[in-house]
Structure formats: structure tokens, C-alpha cells
Amino acid sequence: MNCKFVPSVCSYCGTGCGVLFEVIDGKINSTLPLKSHPVNQGKLCIKGWSLHEYINSYMRLKAPLVKENGHFQKATWDEAITHAAKNFNRIKETHGPDAIGVLVSAKVTNEENYLAQKLARAAIGTNNVDHCARL
Amino acid sequence: MNITKQVEQLLKQGDVDIFLAYRELDGHLIPHGYTLDNLEDLENLKVSQHRYSLEKVATHLTEKKPNLKIGIVARDCNQRALNLLYTWNQLSPENITPLMVNCCPSQTRNHSDCTYLEPKKTGTFKQKKGIDFNENPREFMDNNDNGQRFSRWMYEFSKCIKCYGCRNICPVCFCTDCSLENPDLVEPGALPPEIPIFHLVRATHMAGRCIDCGLCEDACPAEIPLRFLYREMNRIVSDVFDYTPGAGLEKSPFTIIGNEVTLEPRPMDA
Amino acid sequence: MTIKRITFVQEMLKFMGLEGRLHLEWISSAEAQKFARVVTDFTEKITHLGPSPIAGQTRSISMEPHENKRRKHEYHKAG
């Protein structure tokens, strides 16, 4: 039996509350607020308290899905990325780059957000970038 | 003998399979389960200023492996929680080895290593409209009439964001079926919760259980004086039922779960 | 036990500022007069206290939404 606590940052919103995962035998069992964290000082909201539930949820996506004939089919990452790239190129060519918008999330890191806007501006060529934490 | 040596000895002698204490990681003092497999971690063993409910972790571990022998670094409040969990058959005293550490009121120092020794501060607006964390419940009763008490409590409760933090952090909240999640009592997905019913339901369920550790008040993002409320509940319980939760191992007068039926059904004319 | 539990709730309501709205009395089916007296007294007391300050605030009583509530619950279960 092995029990350890792993400090982390809540992935829900841009506030960045410190959380502590109770890991029993390699599986996250519950979430606690990190008391010494300067942001939340040992407090959490309901979403933070239930972080462990979505990690263990059966509804969680574990493989990329590609929609074929109205139904989602499991695909490999290579297939999915090629499919997406091909279709983005097609849209860009037929309707212009501003037909594409990029929405980023507060659930990813600053660096990933930066890369997403770089992709939008440099690779796709549009300024249609927005972010759910742009409150 | 220092605590690290004691824990090492307990683990090596096989008195405990896992020892729950704190360690320093990235500048944070966080709980950790020490076992024979990670003896090298023992040099980081600390007694944290911040208190987490290790006894709740122990119940989680026991759920997974009922005969696991667990050691716990325990303050006075942890010991009270353990006593209560023994009474309610959530943990068994044979499997738990508490190692008592310095606490309030400490015999060695006036101010010991617990953050709870520093009183919480109450702002002026809260003092005027709401309830002072450090007020004595008796004085609160004397200084405020019925209407004032009601408006002060409603001010406090109306701040609730229904995070269920008080329930989640509570070391003695172990019911598998929580009344606060019953859709007939508390409407799911609605904010604010029905005040004061939401809080009074919890307060009633804390009667005979609350061991006054103060974790709920600490975890409340809305600064509702929960400890103040449950302290008064505890006073009433001790007046009416002559029972102090967690003080010893005597049977609780409350049998909310594991109900024993005392009245046998029999014919009316018997 | 009942008397203890009711005393507890009475004390709790008193602490909340909702004093005197809960009453416990043992009345046998043979004590019609006592029943009438107790009910009259308590009704008078409640009338005197006026409507409860939390009346109308409790969602489940003031609104219709049995349907609504059930639907929400099912949704939560599914999710």
C-alpha cells in the first residue's frame, strides 16, 4: 500500500488555485486544497474539490475520434492530425484564413496558449484568437 | 527520542505498515505516507503547521485494505477525530497507532506549532453586519435580540457558494449517502443554496459528531463562522445529551446510521 | 429521546433567531380538551410572532418545479 500527496494547480480557471491530490496505489482518490498555497490559502470552489472525478470519469476521451458518416470513429493521432490539417487547408484555400477561428482554454498553460495564438497568426494567418479566461 | 527515529522503529518492527505524517516538497509542507519502501524520505519528515485531516486519509486507506496498520502523527484534535471514528466503527483502534505531538494547550510552550493558535481576524464590516469569529456564543446571544441574530446569520449564510468544502474536509463526515446531496432536500445546480436550511441541515448532522477541529471554518471561501456555529451545537449536545464527541470511546447517544431498533414490533394488546 | 432531539432543534433555532416556532406536547387520543387548548395556544403564539422570516425563500415550497427538479436530478445522474 502506497499513499502519497501530489501538489498541483487546479486546471479549471485562470485563478490557479493550489490543490493536493491524494494518490493511493497510483490512483487519484480525492482532492484537497493546498493550505500553504498563496493563491487560495486552503480554500477551493466546488469544481476544484471534484477535480479527481473527471480524471477517473468513464466519459473521458482517451483516443482521438474522427467523424465519418455522422459517427465518431477511433483513430490514431497521425490520422486525426492529418485529417484536421487537410481540412483546415481546404477551408483556408476556399474561404480565406479569416474563416477559421481559434478558441483557447484556461485549462492549458500560458505557453500552450502562446503556441496556439502563434499557430493562428503565423500558420493559419488570422487574428481570430480568443480565450475563455479573457474575463 | 526524536520523531523520525520513532517512526523508523515503528516501520521496521512492523508495528505499522504505513505512517502518515508531513514532509517538505517544493516549499510546501504536505502530508505523506511513509512506508518501508521509501525509508529514505524519512529525513524530510516534518510536523506541519498546517493541519490536514490525516484521519480521513486513514479511513480512505482502510476502505481499500481493512487490515492495514496505520500510524498517524496526531495532535489533540486528530486524537478526538480518531476517537469518534472508533466509536462509529470507521477505524479500529487495534490498527491505528497515533504518535502524539506538541499541540494546544501545550505543556512545553504557550504557543505551539499549530496555525489554529492564532485567532482569525474579523473585518469591521463583518463585525457590523455579520458575526465575529472570536465572539463567545453566550455573549452573541446576550448582545443580539432574536431579529438581530437572524439577520446576522442570514448575512453570513447568504455568502455561501455551496462548494461543499466544509463537508469534504470534515474528518468525521463519512456517510456514503450525504443529505446535502439528496435532490429532495437540496436542489442540485441551484445557487445560492436554500438558506438557512442548507447550513442547518449540516449543523444538525454535526450534532454529536463535531470534534471542533476548525477545518471547516478554515476551508470556507465565504468566511462563514462555522466553527462558532458548531461549537454552540456542541454546547447544546453536551447540555441535553450529556455527551462530548471525541472525548472518549463511550457509545454515542446518536444512532443516525447503524440504527439499533430498541422497540420490538409486537401485537397492540400485548 | 424525542424530547432531547426537539430540545436540541429548539435551542438551535433560538441561536439562529427563530425562537418559539417549534413546540412538542404529548397528547393522548382521550385528551380532546388538552389537544384543543394546546393547538389554540400555539396558533395564537404563532399569529403573534407573525410570518416566518424565511417563508417564501425556500425554493422547493414556493415554486412548482417538481418536474424541473426531477429532470435536473436525472441529468446529474447521467453526467
CSV table of C-alpha atoms in Angstrom, one decimal:
chain,number,residue,atom,x,y,z
A,1,MET,CA,0.0,0.0,0.0
A,2,ASN,CA,1.4,3.3,-1.1
A,3,CYS,CA,-0.1,6.7,-0.3
A,4,LYS,CA,1.4,10.0,-1.4
A,5,PHE,CA,0.2,13.5,-1.9
A,6,VAL,CA,1.0,15.4,-5.1
A,7,PRO,CA,0.7,19.2,-5.2
A,8,SER,CA,-0.7,20.6,-8.4
A,9,VAL,CA,-2.6,23.6,-9.8
A,10,CYS,CA,-6.3,23.5,-10.5
A,11,SER,CA,-6.9,23.2,-14.2
A,12,TYR,CA,-10.4,24.8,-14.3
A,13,CYS,CA,-10.0,28.5,-14.4
A,14,GLY,CA,-7.3,31.1,-14.7
A,15,THR,CA,-7.1,31.7,-10.9
A,16,GLY,CA,-4.7,28.9,-10.4
A,17,CYS,CA,-5.6,27.5,-7.0
A,18,GLY,CA,-3.2,25.1,-5.4
A,19,VAL,CA,-4.6,21.6,-5.0
A,20,LEU,CA,-3.3,18.4,-3.4
A,21,PHE,CA,-4.1,15.1,-4.9
A,22,GLU,CA,-4.4,12.1,-2.6
A,23,VAL,CA,-2.9,9.2,-4.5
A,24,ILE,CA,-3.4,5.7,-3.2
A,25,ASP,CA,-1.6,3.0,-5.1
A,26,GLY,CA,-1.2,5.2,-8.2
A,27,LYS,CA,-4.8,6.2,-8.4
A,28,ILE,CA,-6.1,9.7,-7.5
A,29,ASN,CA,-8.6,9.2,-4.7
A,30,SER,CA,-9.5,12.7,-3.6
A,31,THR,CA,-8.6,16.3,-3.9
A,32,LEU,CA,-7.7,18.7,-1.1
A,33,PRO,CA,-6.9,22.4,-1.1
A,34,LEU,CA,-3.2,23.2,-0.6
A,35,LYS,CA,-3.1,25.2,2.6
A,36,SER,CA,0.2,26.8,2.1
A,37,HIS,CA,-0.6,28.0,-1.4
A,38,PRO,CA,-0.6,31.8,-1.7
A,39,VAL,CA,-3.5,32.0,-4.1
A,40,ASN,CA,-6.3,30.1,-2.5
A,41,GLN,CA,-4.9,29.7,1.1
A,42,GLY,CA,-6.6,26.4,1.8
A,43,LYS,CA,-9.9,27.1,0.1
A,44,LEU,CA,-11.4,25.7,-3.1
A,45,CYS,CA,-14.7,26.0,-5.1
A,46,ILE,CA,-16.9,23.1,-5.9
A,47,LYS,CA,-15.1,22.5,-9.2
A,48,GLY,CA,-11.7,22.3,-7.6
A,49,TRP,CA,-13.0,19.9,-4.9
A,50,SER,CA,-14.2,17.5,-7.6
A,51,LEU,CA,-11.1,17.5,-9.8
A,52,HIS,CA,-10.4,13.8,-9.2
A,53,GLU,CA,-13.8,12.9,-10.6
A,54,TYR,CA,-13.1,13.9,-14.2
A,55,ILE,CA,-9.7,12.3,-14.1
A,56,ASN,CA,-11.3,8.9,-13.3
A,57,SER,CA,-14.5,9.5,-15.4
A,58,TYR,CA,-15.5,6.9,-17.8
A,59,MET,CA,-16.6,9.6,-20.2
A,60,ARG,CA,-13.1,10.9,-20.6
A,61,LEU,CA,-11.7,10.9,-24.1
A,62,LYS,CA,-8.7,8.7,-24.3
A,63,ALA,CA,-8.1,8.4,-28.1
A,64,PRO,CA,-8.7,10.9,-30.9
A,65,LEU,CA,-12.1,10.5,-32.7
A,66,VAL,CA,-12.8,11.3,-36.3
A,67,LYS,CA,-16.4,11.8,-37.5
A,68,GLU,CA,-17.1,9.6,-40.5
A,69,ASN,CA,-20.7,9.4,-42.0
A,70,GLY,CA,-22.1,11.1,-38.9
A,71,HIS,CA,-20.4,8.7,-36.4
A,72,PHE,CA,-17.3,9.1,-34.4
A,73,GLN,CA,-14.6,6.5,-35.2
A,74,LYS,CA,-11.5,5.9,-33.1
A,75,ALA,CA,-8.4,7.0,-35.0
A,76,THR,CA,-4.6,7.2,-34.3
A,77,TRP,CA,-3.1,10.6,-33.6
A,78,ASP,CA,-1.4,10.7,-37.1
A,79,GLU,CA,-4.7,10.0,-38.8
A,80,ALA,CA,-6.5,12.6,-36.8
A,81,ILE,CA,-3.9,15.3,-37.2
A,82,THR,CA,-3.6,14.7,-41.0
A,83,HIS,CA,-7.3,14.8,-41.3
A,84,ALA,CA,-7.5,18.1,-39.4
A,85,ALA,CA,-4.6,19.7,-41.3
A,86,LYS,CA,-6.0,18.7,-44.7
A,87,ASN,CA,-9.5,20.2,-43.9
A,88,PHE,CA,-8.0,23.4,-42.5
A,89,ASN,CA,-6.0,23.8,-45.6
A,90,ARG,CA,-9.1,23.2,-47.7
A,91,ILE,CA,-11.1,25.9,-45.8
A,92,LYS,CA,-8.3,28.3,-45.9
A,93,GLU,CA,-8.0,27.9,-49.7
A,94,THR,CA,-11.7,28.1,-50.5
A,95,HIS,CA,-12.8,30.8,-47.9
A,96,GLY,CA,-9.7,32.6,-46.8
A,97,PRO,CA,-7.8,32.4,-43.4
A,98,ASP,CA,-10.4,34.5,-41.6
A,99,ALA,CA,-12.9,31.7,-42.0
A,100,ILE,CA,-11.1,30.0,-39.2
A,101,GLY,CA,-11.2,31.0,-35.6
A,102,VAL,CA,-9.1,29.7,-32.7
A,103,LEU,CA,-10.5,29.4,-29.2
A,104,VAL,CA,-8.1,28.6,-26.5
A,105,SER,CA,-8.7,27.5,-22.9
A,106,ALA,CA,-7.8,28.4,-19.4
A,107,LYS,CA,-7.2,24.8,-18.7
A,108,VAL,CA,-3.9,24.8,-20.5
A,109,THR,CA,-0.7,26.6,-19.7
A,110,ASN,CA,0.4,30.1,-20.8
A,111,GLU,CA,3.0,28.5,-23.1
A,112,GLU,CA,0.4,26.4,-24.8
A,113,ASN,CA,-1.8,29.4,-25.2
A,114,TYR,CA,1.1,31.3,-26.7
A,115,LEU,CA,1.7,28.5,-29.2
A,116,ALA,CA,-2.0,28.4,-30.1
A,117,GLN,CA,-2.0,32.1,-31.0
A,118,LYS,CA,1.2,31.6,-32.9
A,119,LEU,CA,-0.4,28.8,-34.9
A,120,ALA,CA,-3.4,31.1,-35.6
A,121,ARG,CA,-1.4,34.1,-36.6
A,122,ALA,CA,1.6,32.6,-38.3
A,123,ALA,CA,0.5,29.3,-39.7
A,124,ILE,CA,-3.2,30.0,-40.4
A,125,GLY,CA,-2.9,33.7,-40.9
A,126,THR,CA,-5.9,35.0,-38.9
A,127,ASN,CA,-6.4,37.3,-35.9
A,128,ASN,CA,-9.4,35.4,-34.8
A,129,VAL,CA,-8.0,34.2,-31.5
A,130,ASP,CA,-9.8,34.3,-28.2
A,131,HIS,CA,-9.6,32.7,-24.8
A,132,CYS,CA,-12.2,31.7,-22.3
A,133,ALA,CA,-10.3,33.3,-19.4
A,134,ARG,CA,-10.2,36.7,-21.1
A,135,LEU,CA,-12.7,37.9,-18.4
B,1,MET,CA,13.9,10.1,21.0
B,2,ASN,CA,13.0,12.2,18.1
B,3,ILE,CA,10.0,11.6,15.9
B,4,THR,CA,11.9,10.4,12.8
B,5,LYS,CA,13.6,7.6,14.9
B,6,GLN,CA,10.3,6.6,16.4
B,7,VAL,CA,8.7,6.3,13.0
B,8,GLU,CA,11.6,4.4,11.6
B,9,GLN,CA,11.4,2.0,14.5
B,10,LEU,CA,7.6,1.5,14.2
B,11,LEU,CA,8.0,0.7,10.5
B,12,LYS,CA,11.0,-1.6,10.9
B,13,GLN,CA,9.4,-3.5,13.8
B,14,GLY,CA,6.3,-4.0,11.6
B,15,ASP,CA,4.0,-2.2,14.1
B,16,VAL,CA,2.7,-0.1,11.3
B,17,ASP,CA,2.5,-0.7,7.6
B,18,ILE,CA,2.2,2.9,6.7
B,19,PHE,CA,2.9,6.1,8.7
B,20,LEU,CA,1.0,9.3,7.9
B,21,ALA,CA,2.9,12.5,8.6
B,22,TYR,CA,4.1,15.5,6.7
B,23,ARG,CA,7.1,16.2,4.5
B,24,GLU,CA,8.5,19.3,2.8
B,25,LEU,CA,8.1,19.3,-1.0
B,26,ASP,CA,8.8,22.3,-3.2
B,27,GLY,CA,8.5,24.6,-0.2
B,28,HIS,CA,5.1,23.2,0.8
B,29,LEU,CA,4.5,21.1,3.9
B,30,ILE,CA,2.2,18.4,2.7
B,31,PRO,CA,1.1,15.0,4.0
B,32,HIS,CA,2.9,11.9,3.1
B,33,GLY,CA,2.6,8.2,3.7
B,34,TYR,CA,5.9,6.7,4.9
B,35,THR,CA,6.4,3.0,4.3
B,36,LEU,CA,9.4,0.6,4.3
B,37,ASP,CA,9.7,1.2,0.6
B,38,ASN,CA,10.5,4.9,1.0
B,39,LEU,CA,12.6,4.9,4.2
B,40,GLU,CA,14.9,7.5,2.6
B,41,ASP,CA,12.1,10.0,2.7
B,42,LEU,CA,12.1,9.9,6.5
B,43,GLU,CA,14.8,12.6,6.7
B,44,ASN,CA,12.2,15.1,5.3
B,45,LEU,CA,9.6,14.1,8.0
B,46,LYS,CA,8.1,17.2,9.5
B,47,VAL,CA,5.3,18.2,11.7
B,48,SER,CA,3.4,20.7,9.7
B,49,GLN,CA,2.0,24.0,10.9
B,50,HIS,CA,-0.8,23.4,8.5
B,51,ARG,CA,-3.1,20.7,9.5
B,52,TYR,CA,-4.7,18.3,7.1
B,53,SER,CA,-7.1,15.6,8.2
B,54,LEU,CA,-4.8,12.6,8.2
B,55,GLU,CA,-7.5,10.6,9.9
B,56,LYS,CA,-9.7,11.0,6.8
B,57,VAL,CA,-6.8,9.6,4.7
B,58,ALA,CA,-6.6,6.7,7.2
B,59,THR,CA,-10.3,6.0,6.5
B,60,HIS,CA,-9.7,6.0,2.8
B,61,LEU,CA,-6.8,3.6,3.2
B,62,THR,CA,-8.8,1.3,5.5
B,63,GLU,CA,-11.6,1.3,2.9
B,64,LYS,CA,-9.2,-0.1,0.4
B,65,LYS,CA,-7.4,-2.5,2.7
B,66,PRO,CA,-9.3,-3.2,6.0
B,67,ASN,CA,-6.5,-4.7,8.0
B,68,LEU,CA,-3.8,-2.2,7.1
B,69,LYS,CA,-1.9,-1.0,10.2
B,70,ILE,CA,-1.6,2.8,10.1
B,71,GLY,CA,0.5,5.2,12.2
B,72,ILE,CA,-0.6,8.8,12.4
B,73,VAL,CA,1.2,11.8,13.7
B,74,ALA,CA,-1.6,13.3,15.9
B,75,ARG,CA,-2.4,16.5,17.7
B,76,ASP,CA,-5.2,16.7,20.2
B,77,CYS,CA,-7.8,17.4,17.5
B,78,ASN,CA,-6.6,14.4,15.5
B,79,GLN,CA,-7.0,12.2,18.6
B,80,ARG,CA,-10.5,13.4,19.1
B,81,ALA,CA,-11.4,12.7,15.5
B,82,LEU,CA,-9.8,9.2,15.8
B,83,ASN,CA,-11.9,8.5,19.0
B,84,LEU,CA,-15.0,9.5,17.2
B,85,LEU,CA,-14.2,7.3,14.1
B,86,TYR,CA,-13.5,4.4,16.5
B,87,THR,CA,-17.0,5.0,18.1
B,88,TRP,CA,-18.6,4.9,14.7
B,89,ASN,CA,-16.7,1.9,13.6
B,90,GLN,CA,-14.9,3.6,10.8
B,91,LEU,CA,-11.5,2.7,12.1
B,92,SER,CA,-10.5,0.1,14.6
B,93,PRO,CA,-8.2,1.2,17.4
B,94,GLU,CA,-6.1,-2.0,17.0
B,95,ASN,CA,-5.0,-0.9,13.6
B,96,ILE,CA,-4.1,2.7,14.4
B,97,THR,CA,-1.0,3.9,16.2
B,98,PRO,CA,-1.2,7.6,16.9
B,99,LEU,CA,2.0,9.4,17.8
B,100,MET,CA,1.1,12.4,19.8
B,101,VAL,CA,2.8,15.7,19.0
B,102,ASN,CA,3.0,19.1,20.6
B,103,CYS,CA,-0.3,20.9,20.5
B,104,CYS,CA,-2.6,23.4,22.1
B,105,PRO,CA,-2.7,23.7,25.0
B,106,SER,CA,0.9,22.6,25.0
B,107,GLN,CA,2.7,21.6,28.2
B,108,THR,CA,6.0,22.8,26.8
B,109,ARG,CA,5.2,26.0,25.1
B,110,ASN,CA,2.4,28.6,25.3
B,111,HIS,CA,2.2,28.9,21.6
B,112,SER,CA,2.8,25.7,19.9
B,113,ASP,CA,3.3,24.8,16.2
B,114,CYS,CA,-0.4,24.9,15.1
B,115,THR,CA,-1.8,27.7,13.0
B,116,TYR,CA,-5.0,27.5,14.8
B,117,LEU,CA,-3.5,29.1,17.8
B,118,GLU,CA,-3.5,32.4,16.0
B,119,PRO,CA,-7.1,33.8,16.3
B,120,LYS,CA,-8.8,34.5,13.0
B,121,LYS,CA,-9.2,38.2,12.2
B,122,THR,CA,-12.6,39.7,11.6
B,123,GLY,CA,-13.0,42.9,9.4
B,124,THR,CA,-15.1,45.8,10.6
B,125,PHE,CA,-17.9,45.3,8.1
B,126,LYS,CA,-18.3,41.7,9.1
B,127,GLN,CA,-18.4,42.7,12.7
B,128,LYS,CA,-21.1,45.2,12.0
B,129,LYS,CA,-23.3,43.1,9.7
B,130,GLY,CA,-22.2,39.5,10.4
B,131,ILE,CA,-20.6,37.5,13.2
B,132,ASP,CA,-17.2,37.9,14.7
B,133,PHE,CA,-15.2,34.7,14.5
B,134,ASN,CA,-13.9,35.1,18.0
B,135,GLU,CA,-17.1,36.1,19.8
B,136,ASN,CA,-18.3,34.0,22.6
B,137,PRO,CA,-21.6,32.3,21.6
B,138,ARG,CA,-23.1,33.3,25.0
B,139,GLU,CA,-22.2,36.9,24.5
B,140,PHE,CA,-23.6,36.7,21.0
B,141,MET,CA,-26.9,35.6,22.5
B,142,ASP,CA,-26.9,38.3,25.1
B,143,ASN,CA,-25.9,41.2,22.8
B,144,ASN,CA,-28.3,40.5,20.0
B,145,ASP,CA,-32.1,40.0,20.1
B,146,ASN,CA,-34.0,37.5,18.0
B,147,GLY,CA,-34.2,39.6,14.9
B,148,GLN,CA,-30.6,40.7,15.0
B,149,ARG,CA,-29.3,37.2,15.4
B,150,PHE,CA,-31.4,36.1,12.5
B,151,SER,CA,-30.2,38.9,10.2
B,152,ARG,CA,-26.6,38.3,11.2
B,153,TRP,CA,-26.8,34.6,10.4
B,154,MET,CA,-28.7,35.3,7.1
B,155,TYR,CA,-25.9,37.7,6.1
B,156,GLU,CA,-23.3,35.0,6.8
B,157,PHE,CA,-25.2,32.2,5.1
B,158,SER,CA,-26.1,34.3,2.0
B,159,LYS,CA,-22.4,34.3,1.2
B,160,CYS,CA,-22.3,30.6,0.7
B,161,ILE,CA,-21.1,29.4,-2.7
B,162,LYS,CA,-22.1,25.8,-2.0
B,163,CYS,CA,-18.6,24.5,-2.5
B,164,TYR,CA,-19.2,21.6,-0.1
B,165,GLY,CA,-15.8,22.3,1.3
B,166,CYS,CA,-17.0,22.1,4.9
B,167,ARG,CA,-18.4,18.6,4.1
B,168,ASN,CA,-15.4,17.4,2.1
B,169,ILE,CA,-12.7,18.5,4.5
B,170,CYS,CA,-14.5,17.3,7.7
B,171,PRO,CA,-12.7,14.3,9.2
B,172,VAL,CA,-15.9,13.0,10.7
B,173,CYS,CA,-18.1,13.3,7.6
B,174,PHE,CA,-18.0,9.7,6.4
B,175,CYS,CA,-21.6,8.9,5.4
B,176,THR,CA,-21.8,7.3,1.9
B,177,ASP,CA,-25.2,8.9,1.3
B,178,CYS,CA,-25.0,12.6,2.2
B,179,SER,CA,-28.2,14.5,2.9
B,180,LEU,CA,-26.7,17.6,1.3
B,181,GLU,CA,-26.6,15.7,-2.0
B,182,ASN,CA,-30.2,14.5,-1.7
B,183,PRO,CA,-32.1,16.3,-4.5
B,184,ASP,CA,-35.3,16.3,-2.5
B,185,LEU,CA,-33.6,18.3,0.3
B,186,VAL,CA,-31.1,20.4,-1.6
B,187,GLU,CA,-31.8,21.3,-5.2
B,188,PRO,CA,-28.9,20.3,-7.3
B,189,GLY,CA,-27.3,23.0,-9.5
B,190,ALA,CA,-29.0,26.0,-7.8
B,191,LEU,CA,-27.2,28.9,-6.2
B,192,PRO,CA,-27.4,30.2,-3.6
B,193,PRO,CA,-28.4,27.2,-1.6
B,194,GLU,CA,-31.7,27.4,0.3
B,195,ILE,CA,-30.6,29.4,3.4
B,196,PRO,CA,-30.6,28.8,6.2
B,197,ILE,CA,-31.8,25.2,5.6
B,198,PHE,CA,-28.7,24.0,3.8
B,199,HIS,CA,-26.5,25.1,6.8
B,200,LEU,CA,-28.9,24.0,9.5
B,201,VAL,CA,-29.2,20.5,7.9
B,202,ARG,CA,-25.4,20.2,8.2
B,203,ALA,CA,-25.4,21.7,11.7
B,204,THR,CA,-27.9,19.1,12.9
B,205,HIS,CA,-25.9,16.3,11.4
B,206,MET,CA,-22.8,17.6,13.1
B,207,ALA,CA,-24.5,17.3,16.5
B,208,GLY,CA,-22.8,14.6,18.4
B,209,ARG,CA,-20.1,14.3,15.8
B,210,CYS,CA,-18.3,17.7,15.5
B,211,ILE,CA,-14.9,17.4,17.3
B,212,ASP,CA,-14.2,21.2,17.0
B,213,CYS,CA,-11.1,20.9,14.8
B,214,GLY,CA,-11.9,24.1,12.9
B,215,LEU,CA,-11.0,22.7,9.5
B,216,CYS,CA,-14.4,23.7,8.0
B,217,GLU,CA,-14.1,27.3,9.0
B,218,ASP,CA,-10.6,27.3,7.5
B,219,ALA,CA,-11.7,25.8,4.2
B,220,CYS,CA,-14.7,28.1,3.8
B,221,PRO,CA,-14.1,30.5,1.0
B,222,ALA,CA,-17.0,32.7,2.1
B,223,GLU,CA,-15.7,33.0,5.7
B,224,ILE,CA,-18.9,31.7,7.3
B,225,PRO,CA,-18.2,31.3,11.1
B,226,LEU,CA,-18.9,27.5,11.0
B,227,ARG,CA,-16.7,26.7,14.0
B,228,PHE,CA,-18.7,29.2,16.0
B,229,LEU,CA,-21.9,27.6,14.9
B,230,TYR,CA,-20.8,24.0,15.6
B,231,ARG,CA,-19.3,25.0,18.9
B,232,GLU,CA,-22.8,26.2,20.1
B,233,MET,CA,-24.3,22.9,18.7
B,234,ASN,CA,-21.8,21.0,20.8
B,235,ARG,CA,-22.7,23.0,23.9
B,236,ILE,CA,-26.3,22.1,23.4
B,237,VAL,CA,-25.4,18.5,22.8
B,238,SER,CA,-23.4,18.4,26.0
B,239,ASP,CA,-26.2,20.1,27.9
B,240,VAL,CA,-29.1,18.0,26.6
B,241,PHE,CA,-27.4,14.6,25.9
B,242,ASP,CA,-24.5,14.9,28.4
B,243,TYR,CA,-22.1,13.8,25.6
B,244,THR,CA,-18.9,15.3,24.2
B,245,PRO,CA,-18.0,13.9,20.9
B,246,GLY,CA,-14.4,12.5,20.6
B,247,ALA,CA,-13.7,12.9,24.3
B,248,GLY,CA,-13.6,9.1,24.9
B,249,LEU,CA,-14.7,5.8,23.5
B,250,GLU,CA,-18.2,5.7,25.1
B,251,LYS,CA,-21.1,4.9,22.8
B,252,SER,CA,-22.7,7.9,21.1
B,253,PRO,CA,-26.3,8.7,22.0
B,254,PHE,CA,-26.9,9.4,18.3
B,255,THR,CA,-27.6,6.5,16.1
B,256,ILE,CA,-28.1,8.0,12.7
B,257,ILE,CA,-26.6,5.2,10.9
B,258,GLY,CA,-26.2,1.6,12.0
B,259,ASN,CA,-29.5,2.1,13.8
B,260,GLU,CA,-30.4,-0.3,16.5
B,261,VAL,CA,-34.1,-0.8,16.8
B,262,THR,CA,-34.9,-0.7,20.5
B,263,LEU,CA,-38.7,-1.2,20.2
B,264,GLU,CA,-39.7,-4.7,19.1
B,265,PRO,CA,-42.8,-4.8,16.9
B,266,ARG,CA,-45.5,-6.7,18.8
B,267,PRO,CA,-49.3,-7.0,18.8
B,268,MET,CA,-51.2,-4.0,20.1
B,269,ASP,CA,-52.7,-5.6,23.1
B,270,ALA,CA,-49.6,-7.3,24.3
C,1,MET,CA,-35.1,10.7,23.1
C,2,THR,CA,-37.7,12.7,21.2
C,3,ILE,CA,-37.8,15.3,23.9
C,4,LYS,CA,-34.0,15.6,23.8
C,5,ARG,CA,-33.9,15.9,20.0
C,6,ILE,CA,-36.7,18.5,19.9
C,7,THR,CA,-34.9,20.5,22.7
C,8,PHE,CA,-31.8,20.4,20.5
C,9,VAL,CA,-33.6,21.8,17.5
C,10,GLN,CA,-35.4,24.4,19.7
C,11,GLU,CA,-32.1,25.6,21.0
C,12,MET,CA,-30.6,25.6,17.6
C,13,LEU,CA,-33.4,27.7,16.2
C,14,LYS,CA,-33.1,30.0,19.1
C,15,PHE,CA,-29.4,30.5,18.3
C,16,MET,CA,-30.5,31.3,14.7
C,17,GLY,CA,-33.0,33.9,15.9
C,18,LEU,CA,-36.1,31.8,15.1
C,19,GLU,CA,-37.2,31.3,18.7
C,20,GLY,CA,-40.6,29.8,19.7
C,21,ARG,CA,-41.7,28.3,16.4
C,22,LEU,CA,-41.4,24.7,17.5
C,23,HIS,CA,-43.5,23.0,20.2
C,24,LEU,CA,-43.7,19.5,21.5
C,25,GLU,CA,-46.5,18.1,23.5
C,26,TRP,CA,-47.7,14.6,24.4
C,27,ILE,CA,-51.5,14.3,23.9
C,28,SER,CA,-53.4,11.1,24.1
C,29,SER,CA,-56.4,10.4,21.9
C,30,ALA,CA,-58.5,10.6,25.0
C,31,GLU,CA,-57.4,14.2,25.8
C,32,ALA,CA,-59.5,16.2,23.4
C,33,GLN,CA,-59.7,19.2,25.5
C,34,LYS,CA,-56.0,19.3,26.0
C,35,PHE,CA,-55.5,19.0,22.3
C,36,ALA,CA,-57.8,21.9,21.6
C,37,ARG,CA,-56.1,24.1,24.2
C,38,VAL,CA,-52.6,23.3,23.0
C,39,VAL,CA,-53.4,23.9,19.4
C,40,THR,CA,-55.3,27.2,20.2
C,41,ASP,CA,-52.4,28.4,22.4
C,42,PHE,CA,-49.8,27.6,19.8
C,43,THR,CA,-51.8,29.1,17.0
C,44,GLU,CA,-52.1,32.3,19.0
C,45,LYS,CA,-48.4,32.4,19.7
C,46,ILE,CA,-47.5,31.8,16.0
C,47,THR,CA,-50.0,34.5,14.9
C,48,HIS,CA,-48.5,36.9,17.4
C,49,LEU,CA,-44.9,36.1,16.1
C,50,GLY,CA,-46.0,36.8,12.5
C,51,PRO,CA,-45.0,35.1,9.3
C,52,SER,CA,-41.7,33.3,9.4
C,53,PRO,CA,-38.8,35.4,8.0
C,54,ILE,CA,-37.7,32.5,5.8
C,55,ALA,CA,-41.2,31.9,4.4
C,56,GLY,CA,-41.2,32.2,0.6
C,57,GLN,CA,-37.5,31.9,0.4
C,58,THR,CA,-37.4,28.1,0.2
C,59,ARG,CA,-37.3,27.2,-3.4
C,60,SER,CA,-38.9,23.8,-3.2
C,61,ILE,CA,-42.0,25.2,-1.5
C,62,SER,CA,-42.5,28.4,-3.3
C,63,MET,CA,-42.0,27.2,-6.9
C,64,GLU,CA,-43.7,24.5,-8.8
C,65,PRO,CA,-40.7,22.6,-10.1
C,66,HIS,CA,-41.2,19.0,-9.2
C,67,GLU,CA,-40.8,18.2,-12.9
C,68,ASN,CA,-37.8,20.5,-13.2
C,69,LYS,CA,-36.1,19.1,-10.1
C,70,ARG,CA,-36.5,15.5,-11.3
C,71,ARG,CA,-35.2,16.4,-14.7
C,72,LYS,CA,-32.1,18.0,-13.2
C,73,HIS,CA,-31.5,15.1,-11.0
C,74,GLU,CA,-31.6,12.7,-13.9
C,75,TYR,CA,-29.3,14.8,-15.8
C,76,HIS,CA,-26.8,14.8,-12.9
C,77,LYS,CA,-27.1,11.0,-12.6
C,78,ALA,CA,-26.4,10.6,-16.3
C,79,GLY,CA,-23.4,13.0,-16.3
